[in-house]
Coordinates of C-alpha atoms in Angstrom, one line a residue:
M1 CA 0.0 0.0 0.0
S2 CA 1.4 3.4 -1.0
T3 CA 1.9 6.4 1.4
L4 CA -1.1 8.1 -0.2
E5 CA -3.3 5.1 0.3
N6 CA -2.2 4.6 4.0
L7 CA -2.9 8.3 4.8
Y8 CA -6.2 8.2 3.0
E9 CA -7.3 5.1 4.9
N10 CA -6.4 6.8 8.2
L11 CA -8.4 9.9 7.1
I12 CA -11.5 7.8 6.4
K13 CA -11.2 6.0 9.7
R14 CA -10.5 9.3 11.5
E15 CA -7.3 7.9 12.9
D16 CA -4.5 10.4 13.6
L17 CA -6.6 12.9 11.7
R18 CA -4.3 16.0 12.0
Q19 CA -1.2 14.0 11.0
S20 CA -3.1 12.2 8.2
I21 CA -4.3 15.5 6.5
S22 CA -0.9 17.1 7.0
G23 CA 0.7 14.0 5.4
L24 CA -1.7 14.1 2.5
R25 CA -0.8 17.8 1.9
Q26 CA 2.9 16.9 1.8
V27 CA 2.3 14.1 -0.7
L28 CA 0.4 16.5 -2.9
K29 CA 3.2 19.1 -2.7
E30 CA 5.9 16.5 -3.6
S31 CA 3.7 15.2 -6.5
K32 CA 3.2 18.8 -7.8
E33 CA 6.9 19.5 -7.7
L34 CA 7.7 16.4 -9.7
E35 CA 5.0 17.3 -12.2
E36 CA 6.4 20.8 -12.7
T37 CA 9.9 19.4 -13.4
G38 CA 8.5 16.7 -15.8
A39 CA 9.7 13.9 -13.5
L40 CA 6.3 12.6 -12.5
S41 CA 5.8 9.1 -14.0
R42 CA 2.2 8.5 -13.0
E43 CA -1.1 10.4 -12.3
N44 CA -0.5 13.2 -9.9
A45 CA -1.5 12.8 -6.3
A46 CA -4.4 15.3 -6.4
N47 CA -6.1 13.3 -9.1
Q48 CA -5.5 10.0 -7.3
L49 CA -6.8 11.4 -4.0
Y50 CA -9.9 12.9 -5.7
G51 CA -10.5 9.6 -7.4
M52 CA -10.5 7.8 -4.1
L53 CA -12.9 10.2 -2.6
E54 CA -15.4 9.8 -5.5
K55 CA -15.6 6.1 -4.7
D56 CA -15.9 6.7 -0.9
G57 CA -18.5 9.4 -0.2
G58 CA -17.1 12.3 -2.4
I59 CA -15.7 15.6 -1.3
D60 CA -18.0 15.6 1.8
R61 CA -15.4 13.3 3.5
I62 CA -13.1 16.4 3.6
L63 CA -15.7 19.0 4.1
E64 CA -17.0 17.4 7.3
I65 CA -13.5 17.7 8.8
L66 CA -14.0 21.5 8.7
S67 CA -16.2 21.1 11.8
D68 CA -13.5 19.2 13.7
E69 CA -12.9 20.5 17.2
D70 CA -9.1 20.7 16.6
A71 CA -8.2 24.0 15.1
K72 CA -5.0 22.8 13.3
T73 CA -7.0 20.0 11.7
R74 CA -9.6 22.5 10.4
K75 CA -6.7 24.6 9.1
N76 CA -5.1 21.7 7.2
A77 CA -8.4 20.5 5.8
A78 CA -9.2 24.0 4.3
L79 CA -5.7 24.1 2.7
L80 CA -6.1 20.5 1.4
L81 CA -9.3 21.4 -0.3
G82 CA -7.6 24.3 -2.1
E83 CA -4.6 22.2 -3.1
M84 CA -6.9 19.5 -4.6
S85 CA -8.9 22.1 -6.6
E86 CA -7.3 21.3 -10.0
A87 CA -8.7 17.8 -9.8
M88 CA -12.3 18.7 -8.8
T89 CA -15.4 19.0 -10.9
E90 CA -17.0 22.4 -11.2
E91 CA -19.9 21.2 -9.0
D92 CA -17.5 20.3 -6.2
I93 CA -15.6 23.6 -6.7
A94 CA -18.8 25.5 -6.2
I95 CA -19.7 23.5 -3.0
C96 CA -16.2 24.0 -1.6
I97 CA -16.3 27.8 -2.2
Q98 CA -19.6 28.0 -0.4
K99 CA -18.3 25.9 2.5
L100 CA -15.0 27.7 3.0
F101 CA -16.6 31.1 2.8
A102 CA -19.2 30.1 5.5
C103 CA -16.4 28.7 7.7
Y104 CA -14.4 31.9 7.4
G105 CA -17.4 33.8 8.6
S106 CA -18.0 31.6 11.6
E107 CA -14.4 30.7 12.7
L108 CA -13.5 31.9 16.2
T109 CA -9.8 30.8 16.2
R110 CA -7.9 33.6 14.5
F111 CA -4.9 31.7 13.2
V112 CA -7.2 29.4 11.2
L113 CA -8.9 32.3 9.2
P114 CA -6.1 32.7 6.6
A115 CA -6.3 28.9 5.7
Y116 CA -10.0 29.3 4.6
L117 CA -8.9 32.3 2.4
T118 CA -5.9 30.5 1.0
G119 CA -8.2 27.6 0.1
L120 CA -10.6 30.0 -1.6
E121 CA -7.7 31.6 -3.5
Y122 CA -6.9 28.2 -5.1
L123 CA -10.6 27.5 -5.8
T124 CA -11.3 30.9 -7.4
K125 CA -8.7 30.1 -10.1
R126 CA -11.3 27.7 -11.4
M127 CA -14.5 29.6 -10.5
P128 CA -14.9 33.3 -9.4
L129 CA -16.4 34.4 -6.1
S130 CA -20.0 35.7 -6.2
E131 CA -20.3 39.5 -6.2
E132 CA -21.7 39.3 -2.6
M133 CA -18.7 37.2 -1.4
H134 CA -16.3 39.6 -3.0
R135 CA -18.0 42.6 -1.4
I136 CA -17.9 41.1 2.1
L137 CA -14.3 40.1 1.8
S138 CA -13.4 43.6 0.4
E139 CA -15.1 45.2 3.4
R140 CA -13.2 43.0 5.8
L141 CA -10.0 44.1 4.0
D142 CA -10.9 47.7 4.4
V143 CA -11.5 47.2 8.1
I144 CA -8.1 45.8 8.6
D145 CA -6.4 48.5 6.5
A146 CA -8.1 51.1 8.7
M147 CA -6.8 49.6 11.9
G148 CA -4.4 51.8 13.8
D149 CA -2.2 50.3 16.5
I150 CA -2.8 46.5 16.4
P151 CA -2.0 44.8 19.8
A152 CA 1.2 42.9 19.6
Q153 CA -0.5 39.6 20.5
E154 CA -2.9 39.9 17.6
R155 CA -0.7 41.6 15.0
K156 CA 0.8 38.4 13.5
H157 CA -2.6 36.7 12.9
I158 CA -4.4 39.9 11.6
L159 CA -1.6 40.6 9.1
A160 CA -1.7 36.9 8.0
E161 CA -5.5 37.3 7.4
R162 CA -4.9 40.5 5.6
K163 CA -2.3 38.9 3.3
A164 CA -4.7 36.0 2.5
L165 CA -7.6 38.4 1.8
G166 CA -5.4 40.2 -0.6
G167 CA -4.6 36.9 -2.3
V168 CA -8.1 35.8 -2.9
L169 CA -9.4 39.3 -3.9
S170 CA -6.5 39.9 -6.3
S171 CA -7.4 36.7 -8.2
K172 CA -10.3 38.6 -9.6
E173 CA -8.4 41.8 -10.5
E174 CA -6.9 42.3 -13.9
E175 CA -3.2 43.0 -14.1
I176 CA -2.7 46.7 -15.0
K177 CA 0.6 47.8 -16.6
V178 CA 2.0 50.7 -14.5
S179 CA 4.1 53.5 -15.9
F180 CA 7.4 54.4 -14.3
Q181 CA 9.5 57.6 -14.2
M182 CA 12.8 58.0 -12.4
P183 CA 12.7 59.7 -9.0
G184 CA 14.4 62.9 -8.2
D185 CA 18.0 63.3 -7.1
D186 CA 16.9 63.3 -3.4
F187 CA 17.2 59.5 -3.4
D188 CA 20.7 58.1 -3.0
V189 CA 21.5 55.0 -5.0
L190 CA 23.3 51.8 -4.2
L191 CA 25.3 50.0 -6.9
S192 CA 25.5 46.2 -6.3
A193 CA 28.4 44.0 -7.4
D194 CA 30.1 40.8 -6.5
V195 CA 32.3 41.1 -3.4
S196 CA 35.4 40.5 -5.5
D197 CA 34.4 43.4 -7.9
R198 CA 33.6 46.1 -5.3
E199 CA 37.0 47.6 -5.0
L200 CA 37.3 47.9 -8.8
L201 CA 33.7 49.3 -9.0
F202 CA 34.5 51.8 -6.3
E203 CA 37.6 53.0 -8.4
Q204 CA 35.3 53.4 -11.4
V205 CA 32.7 55.4 -9.5
K206 CA 35.3 57.6 -7.8
R207 CA 36.5 58.7 -11.3
E208 CA 33.1 60.1 -11.9
T209 CA 32.2 61.6 -8.4
D210 CA 33.6 62.0 -4.9
A211 CA 30.1 61.6 -3.5
A212 CA 30.4 57.9 -3.0
K213 CA 31.3 55.5 -0.2
M214 CA 31.8 51.7 0.1
L215 CA 29.3 49.8 2.2
P216 CA 29.5 46.1 3.1
F217 CA 26.8 45.4 0.4
G218 CA 27.7 47.8 -2.4
I219 CA 28.7 51.3 -3.3
L220 CA 26.5 54.1 -2.0
V221 CA 26.3 57.2 -4.3
S222 CA 24.6 60.6 -3.7
G223 CA 21.5 60.9 -5.7
K224 CA 22.8 64.2 -7.1
A225 CA 25.6 62.3 -8.8
R226 CA 23.4 59.5 -10.2
D227 CA 23.4 60.7 -13.8
R228 CA 27.2 60.6 -13.8
I229 CA 27.5 57.0 -12.8
M230 CA 24.7 55.6 -14.9
K231 CA 27.1 54.4 -17.6
V232 CA 29.6 52.7 -15.2
G233 CA 29.7 49.2 -16.6
L234 CA 30.7 47.1 -13.6
Y235 CA 27.8 47.3 -11.3
E236 CA 25.1 44.6 -11.5
Y237 CA 22.1 46.7 -10.7
M238 CA 21.1 50.1 -9.2
M239 CA 18.8 50.4 -6.1
Y240 CA 17.4 53.5 -4.4
R241 CA 17.9 54.0 -0.6
I242 CA 14.8 54.5 1.5
M243 CA 15.5 56.7 4.5
P244 CA 13.7 55.8 7.8
S245 CA 13.0 58.2 10.6
R246 CA 15.6 58.4 13.4
Q247 CA 12.7 57.7 15.9
M248 CA 11.6 54.5 14.1
P249 CA 14.2 52.6 12.0
F250 CA 13.2 49.7 9.9
G251 CA 12.8 46.3 11.6
A252 CA 10.8 43.1 11.1
D253 CA 8.4 44.2 13.8
R254 CA 6.0 47.2 13.2
L255 CA 7.5 47.8 9.8
K256 CA 4.3 49.5 8.6
D257 CA 4.7 52.2 11.2
A258 CA 8.4 52.8 10.2
L259 CA 7.4 52.9 6.5
E260 CA 4.8 55.6 7.2
R261 CA 7.5 57.8 8.8
S262 CA 10.0 57.1 5.9
N263 CA 10.3 58.5 2.3
F264 CA 9.1 55.2 0.9
G265 CA 5.6 56.6 0.1
K266 CA 7.3 59.6 -1.7
F267 CA 9.3 57.2 -3.8
I268 CA 6.2 55.3 -4.9
H269 CA 4.3 58.5 -5.6
D270 CA 7.2 60.1 -7.6
C271 CA 7.9 57.0 -9.7
Y272 CA 4.4 55.5 -10.2
G273 CA 1.7 58.0 -9.0
K274 CA -0.4 57.9 -5.9
D275 CA -3.0 55.3 -7.1
A276 CA -0.6 52.7 -8.7
K277 CA -1.0 49.1 -7.6
L278 CA 2.4 47.4 -7.5
S279 CA 3.7 43.9 -7.0
F280 CA 7.0 43.3 -5.1
R281 CA 9.4 40.6 -4.0
I282 CA 11.5 40.8 -0.9
F283 CA 15.2 39.9 -0.8
L284 CA 16.5 39.5 2.8
H285 CA 20.3 39.9 3.1
A286 CA 20.9 38.4 6.5
P287 CA 22.9 35.3 7.9
Y288 CA 19.7 33.3 8.6
E289 CA 19.2 29.6 7.9
D290 CA 16.5 28.9 5.3
K291 CA 13.6 28.2 7.6
K292 CA 14.1 31.4 9.6
R293 CA 14.7 33.5 6.4
A294 CA 11.4 32.3 4.9
A295 CA 9.5 33.1 8.2
V296 CA 11.0 36.6 8.4
I297 CA 10.2 37.3 4.7
K298 CA 6.7 36.2 5.2
K299 CA 6.3 38.6 8.1
L300 CA 7.9 41.4 6.1
E301 CA 5.6 40.8 3.2
A302 CA 2.5 41.1 5.4
E303 CA 3.8 44.4 6.9
F304 CA 4.4 45.9 3.4
E305 CA 1.0 44.8 2.2
F306 CA -0.6 46.2 5.4
Y307 CA 1.2 49.5 4.7
G308 CA 0.1 49.5 1.1
S309 CA -3.6 49.2 1.9
G310 CA -4.2 47.1 -1.3
R311 CA -1.7 48.9 -3.4
L312 CA 1.2 46.5 -2.7
K313 CA 1.1 42.8 -3.4
A314 CA 3.8 40.2 -2.7
K315 CA 4.6 37.9 -5.6
K316 CA 7.4 35.5 -6.5
K317 CA 7.9 36.5 -10.1
E318 CA 7.0 39.1 -12.7
V319 CA 7.0 41.9 -10.2
D320 CA 7.3 45.7 -10.3
L321 CA 9.7 46.1 -7.4
H322 CA 12.5 44.2 -5.8
L323 CA 12.8 45.2 -2.1
H324 CA 16.2 44.5 -0.7
L325 CA 16.5 44.6 3.1
F326 CA 20.0 44.4 4.6
L327 CA 20.4 43.4 8.3
Q328 CA 22.6 45.9 10.1
K329 CA 24.7 45.3 13.3
S330 CA 22.1 47.2 15.3
G331 CA 19.5 44.7 14.4
N332 CA 17.7 47.2 12.2
M333 CA 17.5 47.0 8.4
G334 CA 18.5 49.1 5.5
L335 CA 15.8 49.2 2.8
F336 CA 16.7 49.7 -0.9
V337 CA 14.2 49.5 -3.8
R338 CA 15.0 48.3 -7.3
P339 CA 12.3 49.3 -9.8
L340 CA 12.4 46.7 -12.6
A341 CA 10.9 49.1 -15.1
Q342 CA 13.9 51.4 -14.9
A343 CA 15.8 51.2 -18.2
D344 CA 19.4 50.1 -18.2
D345 CA 21.0 50.9 -21.6
R346 CA 24.6 50.4 -20.7
F347 CA 24.8 47.5 -23.0
A348 CA 22.0 48.4 -25.4
Y349 CA 24.1 47.1 -28.3
R350 CA 23.4 43.6 -27.2
T351 CA 19.9 43.2 -28.7
E352 CA 20.4 39.5 -29.1
E353 CA 22.9 37.1 -27.4
L354 CA 24.0 33.5 -27.4
D355 CA 24.6 31.2 -24.4
T356 CA 28.3 31.2 -25.1
S357 CA 28.5 35.0 -25.3
M358 CA 30.7 36.8 -22.8
A359 CA 28.6 38.7 -20.3
P360 CA 29.2 42.5 -20.8
R361 CA 30.0 43.1 -17.1
K362 CA 32.7 40.4 -17.4
A363 CA 34.1 42.1 -20.4
V364 CA 34.1 45.5 -18.6
K365 CA 35.9 43.9 -15.7
M366 CA 38.6 42.4 -17.9
V367 CA 39.4 45.6 -19.7
S368 CA 39.3 47.5 -16.4
L369 CA 41.8 45.1 -14.8
L370 CA 44.0 45.6 -17.9
S371 CA 43.6 49.4 -18.1
S372 CA 47.3 50.1 -17.4
E373 CA 48.4 47.5 -20.1
L374 CA 46.2 48.6 -23.0
L375 CA 47.9 50.7 -25.6
P376 CA 46.2 53.4 -27.7
D377 CA 45.8 52.9 -31.4
A378 CA 46.6 49.2 -31.1
R379 CA 45.9 46.7 -33.8
V380 CA 43.8 44.1 -31.9
I381 CA 42.4 40.6 -32.5
D382 CA 40.2 38.2 -30.6
P383 CA 40.7 34.7 -32.0
F384 CA 37.7 33.3 -30.1
A385 CA 35.4 36.4 -30.2
G386 CA 31.9 35.0 -30.2
T387 CA 29.7 38.1 -30.7
G388 CA 32.6 40.5 -30.0
T389 CA 31.5 41.9 -26.6
L390 CA 35.0 42.0 -25.3
L391 CA 36.3 43.9 -28.3
I392 CA 33.4 46.4 -28.0
E393 CA 34.3 47.1 -24.4
R394 CA 38.0 47.2 -25.3
E395 CA 37.3 50.0 -27.7
K396 CA 35.3 51.9 -25.1
A397 CA 38.2 51.7 -22.6
K398 CA 40.9 52.9 -25.1
R399 CA 40.6 53.7 -28.7
T400 CA 42.2 51.2 -31.1
K401 CA 43.5 51.4 -34.7
E402 CA 41.9 48.3 -36.0
M403 CA 40.0 45.2 -34.5
Y404 CA 39.4 41.7 -35.9
A405 CA 36.9 39.2 -34.4
L406 CA 37.3 35.5 -35.4
D407 CA 34.8 32.8 -34.7
T408 CA 33.8 29.5 -36.2
F409 CA 30.1 29.8 -35.3
G410 CA 28.2 31.7 -38.1
D411 CA 25.4 32.9 -35.8
A412 CA 27.9 34.5 -33.5
V413 CA 29.5 36.4 -36.4
I414 CA 26.1 37.6 -37.7
L415 CA 25.0 38.8 -34.2
G416 CA 28.4 40.3 -33.6
R417 CA 28.2 42.5 -36.7
K418 CA 24.8 43.8 -35.5
A419 CA 26.1 44.5 -32.0
A420 CA 29.2 46.4 -33.4
E421 CA 27.0 48.5 -35.6
A422 CA 24.7 49.3 -32.7
A423 CA 27.6 50.2 -30.5
N424 CA 29.1 52.4 -33.4
V425 CA 32.4 50.4 -33.1
R426 CA 34.3 49.2 -36.2
I427 CA 35.2 45.5 -36.0
L428 CA 36.0 43.2 -38.9
Y429 CA 34.2 39.9 -38.2
V430 CA 35.7 36.8 -39.9
H431 CA 33.9 33.5 -40.0
R432 CA 37.1 31.4 -39.7
D433 CA 39.1 29.2 -37.3
A434 CA 42.0 31.0 -35.8
M435 CA 44.5 28.3 -37.0
S436 CA 43.6 29.0 -40.6
F437 CA 43.5 32.8 -40.4
T438 CA 46.3 34.8 -41.9
D439 CA 46.8 38.5 -42.4
D440 CA 49.5 40.6 -44.0
K441 CA 50.1 42.7 -40.9
P442 CA 50.9 41.4 -37.4
F443 CA 48.8 42.5 -34.4
T444 CA 50.0 44.5 -31.4
E445 CA 47.5 42.9 -29.1
I446 CA 45.5 39.7 -28.7
I447 CA 42.7 39.8 -26.1
S448 CA 40.4 36.8 -25.6
E449 CA 38.3 34.8 -23.2
L450 CA 39.5 31.3 -24.0
P451 CA 36.9 28.5 -24.6
D452 CA 35.8 26.5 -21.6
L453 CA 37.8 23.2 -21.7
F454 CA 36.3 21.7 -18.6
H455 CA 34.8 18.6 -20.4
K456 CA 37.9 18.0 -22.6
D457 CA 40.4 15.2 -21.8
A458 CA 44.1 15.8 -21.3
E459 CA 45.0 15.0 -24.9
E460 CA 42.4 17.4 -26.3
K461 CA 43.5 20.2 -23.9
G462 CA 47.1 19.5 -24.9
H463 CA 46.3 19.8 -28.6
F464 CA 44.3 23.1 -28.0
F465 CA 47.2 24.8 -26.2
R466 CA 49.8 23.6 -28.8
E467 CA 47.7 25.3 -31.4
L468 CA 47.2 28.4 -29.2
G469 CA 51.0 28.7 -28.9
E470 CA 51.3 28.7 -32.7
I471 CA 48.4 31.2 -33.1
T472 CA 49.9 33.6 -30.6
Q473 CA 53.4 33.4 -32.2
R474 CA 52.0 33.9 -35.7
L475 CA 49.5 36.7 -35.0
L476 CA 51.6 38.9 -32.7
A477 CA 54.1 41.5 -33.8
S478 CA 57.5 41.5 -32.0
G479 CA 56.9 43.2 -28.6
G480 CA 53.2 42.5 -28.9
V481 CA 51.1 41.3 -26.0
A482 CA 48.4 38.6 -25.5
F483 CA 45.8 38.8 -22.7
Y484 CA 44.1 35.4 -22.1
L485 CA 41.3 34.8 -19.6
T486 CA 41.2 31.2 -18.6
S487 CA 41.1 28.7 -15.7
E488 CA 43.9 26.7 -17.4
G489 CA 46.8 28.5 -15.8
N490 CA 49.2 25.5 -15.8
A491 CA 48.5 24.8 -19.4
I492 CA 49.3 28.4 -20.3
K493 CA 52.6 28.2 -18.5
S494 CA 53.5 24.9 -20.1
M495 CA 52.7 26.5 -23.5
I496 CA 55.0 29.4 -22.8
R497 CA 57.9 27.0 -21.9
R498 CA 57.5 25.2 -25.2
E499 CA 57.4 28.4 -27.2
D500 CA 60.8 30.1 -27.3
G501 CA 59.4 33.3 -28.8
L502 CA 56.9 34.0 -25.9
S503 CA 57.5 35.2 -22.4
F504 CA 55.3 35.2 -19.3
D505 CA 54.7 38.7 -17.9
R506 CA 52.2 38.2 -15.1
E507 CA 48.9 36.8 -13.9
I508 CA 45.9 38.9 -12.7
I509 CA 43.3 37.2 -10.6
F510 CA 39.8 37.6 -12.3
D511 CA 37.5 35.5 -10.1
K512 CA 37.5 32.3 -8.0
T513 CA 38.5 30.0 -10.9
R514 CA 40.0 32.2 -13.6
S515 CA 42.9 34.6 -14.2
I516 CA 44.1 36.8 -17.0
Y517 CA 47.5 35.7 -18.2
I518 CA 49.7 38.3 -19.9
L519 CA 52.1 37.0 -22.5
R520 CA 54.6 39.0 -24.6
K521 CA 56.3 38.1 -27.9
K522 CA 60.0 38.6 -27.8

């Protein structure tokens, strides 16, 4: 007998009822996850369970549990009904909506209320609420939003109810595209980057403005200097700092009150207008284990939704705002907002890309690390260019005389030509293997991200680097330099020992696994 069948039998016999329903919910969850990944090899658990019920008294066998004296059993039964909804007939959907709505109206145990609403949210994806039900739930939501100071012992449950009300009511609302405009310069910005890139990013920012300082989680720049650093290529994304009041800093408790005293409302008004309805996702930057992190995020979501009074809705994807909260030593939080509608045209030339294309920020990082080595008016070639992103960023860093991009993949060459034209950079793209390429003039510089050889065996790697040594010798002019980004440092050094005409200059650490190796032709 399967786990599902055992749990179902216990449910019918009313044995270990709370554990049986909780177990059934877990089986349904695991089945759903397998189904979403395409790994489910049989009928999903919801259909199996519903089929068992149809032979054994129907959905009433679950509905009657909603009258059980144990509150947690009622809660799990309500959630189970929602999680089974995809398998139900329309007739049973209608019955369950009526029952859960009635139970919500009569339930006296506060922590059970959100479960009825969550069950309804599932069900209303199949069948809408009646106008009367929608009106009653909307009125309850208005009552909660009008509450002032909620007693601490009730706040958690009331906010959970409010969040669940928002969920079931929003299922009837149509998604409305919101318009965005950038805020004024009274909002400072935070530029995020990998930890290993922050020093380099700080150097880039300081070239544009002195109104910047390094924080543990990014580079903070005065809003008045924002326009000057918009084109800095190394940051990952830009966020706006929300300033709390000194009397009430941001924290997981009573966040709504702190938001009301901050400039968060001004940010929303300035960027979206006063009546905009926005979706958000919270990112919590704190050293919490997963279970605690999820619990704190859930609490924060409820506080933001309570503050928004129906204008803010937590979602997991396709959202308007990313809300980043950074835990500070004091125990308070720093709040930064990333509006996803804000345009980022730093790399607008990349209208299309390939999986093998070099990420633009990586290209910016490479040329930044090499800034003291790059010569003006150089004749440059990338023998493994892909779409040529590295050459485009190389030209931005220091003007060249001529650039060649080689690649064996035709689509990369086609897309590269489009990108170079969009970037207004002159690059000659050649659809050819580097070993067969010849030119009348030698090059003063080779710059390239070498192909990933992780899955190649030792013989194949050896062959590649023997050819690379020949290519380097043949393409470079005397005194010319090659910059190779790779994780195969030992192979590069072995190659240099074999090639009498090449010398090793130095290694620059790029990331955890790769370095830039600088070679010179004697």
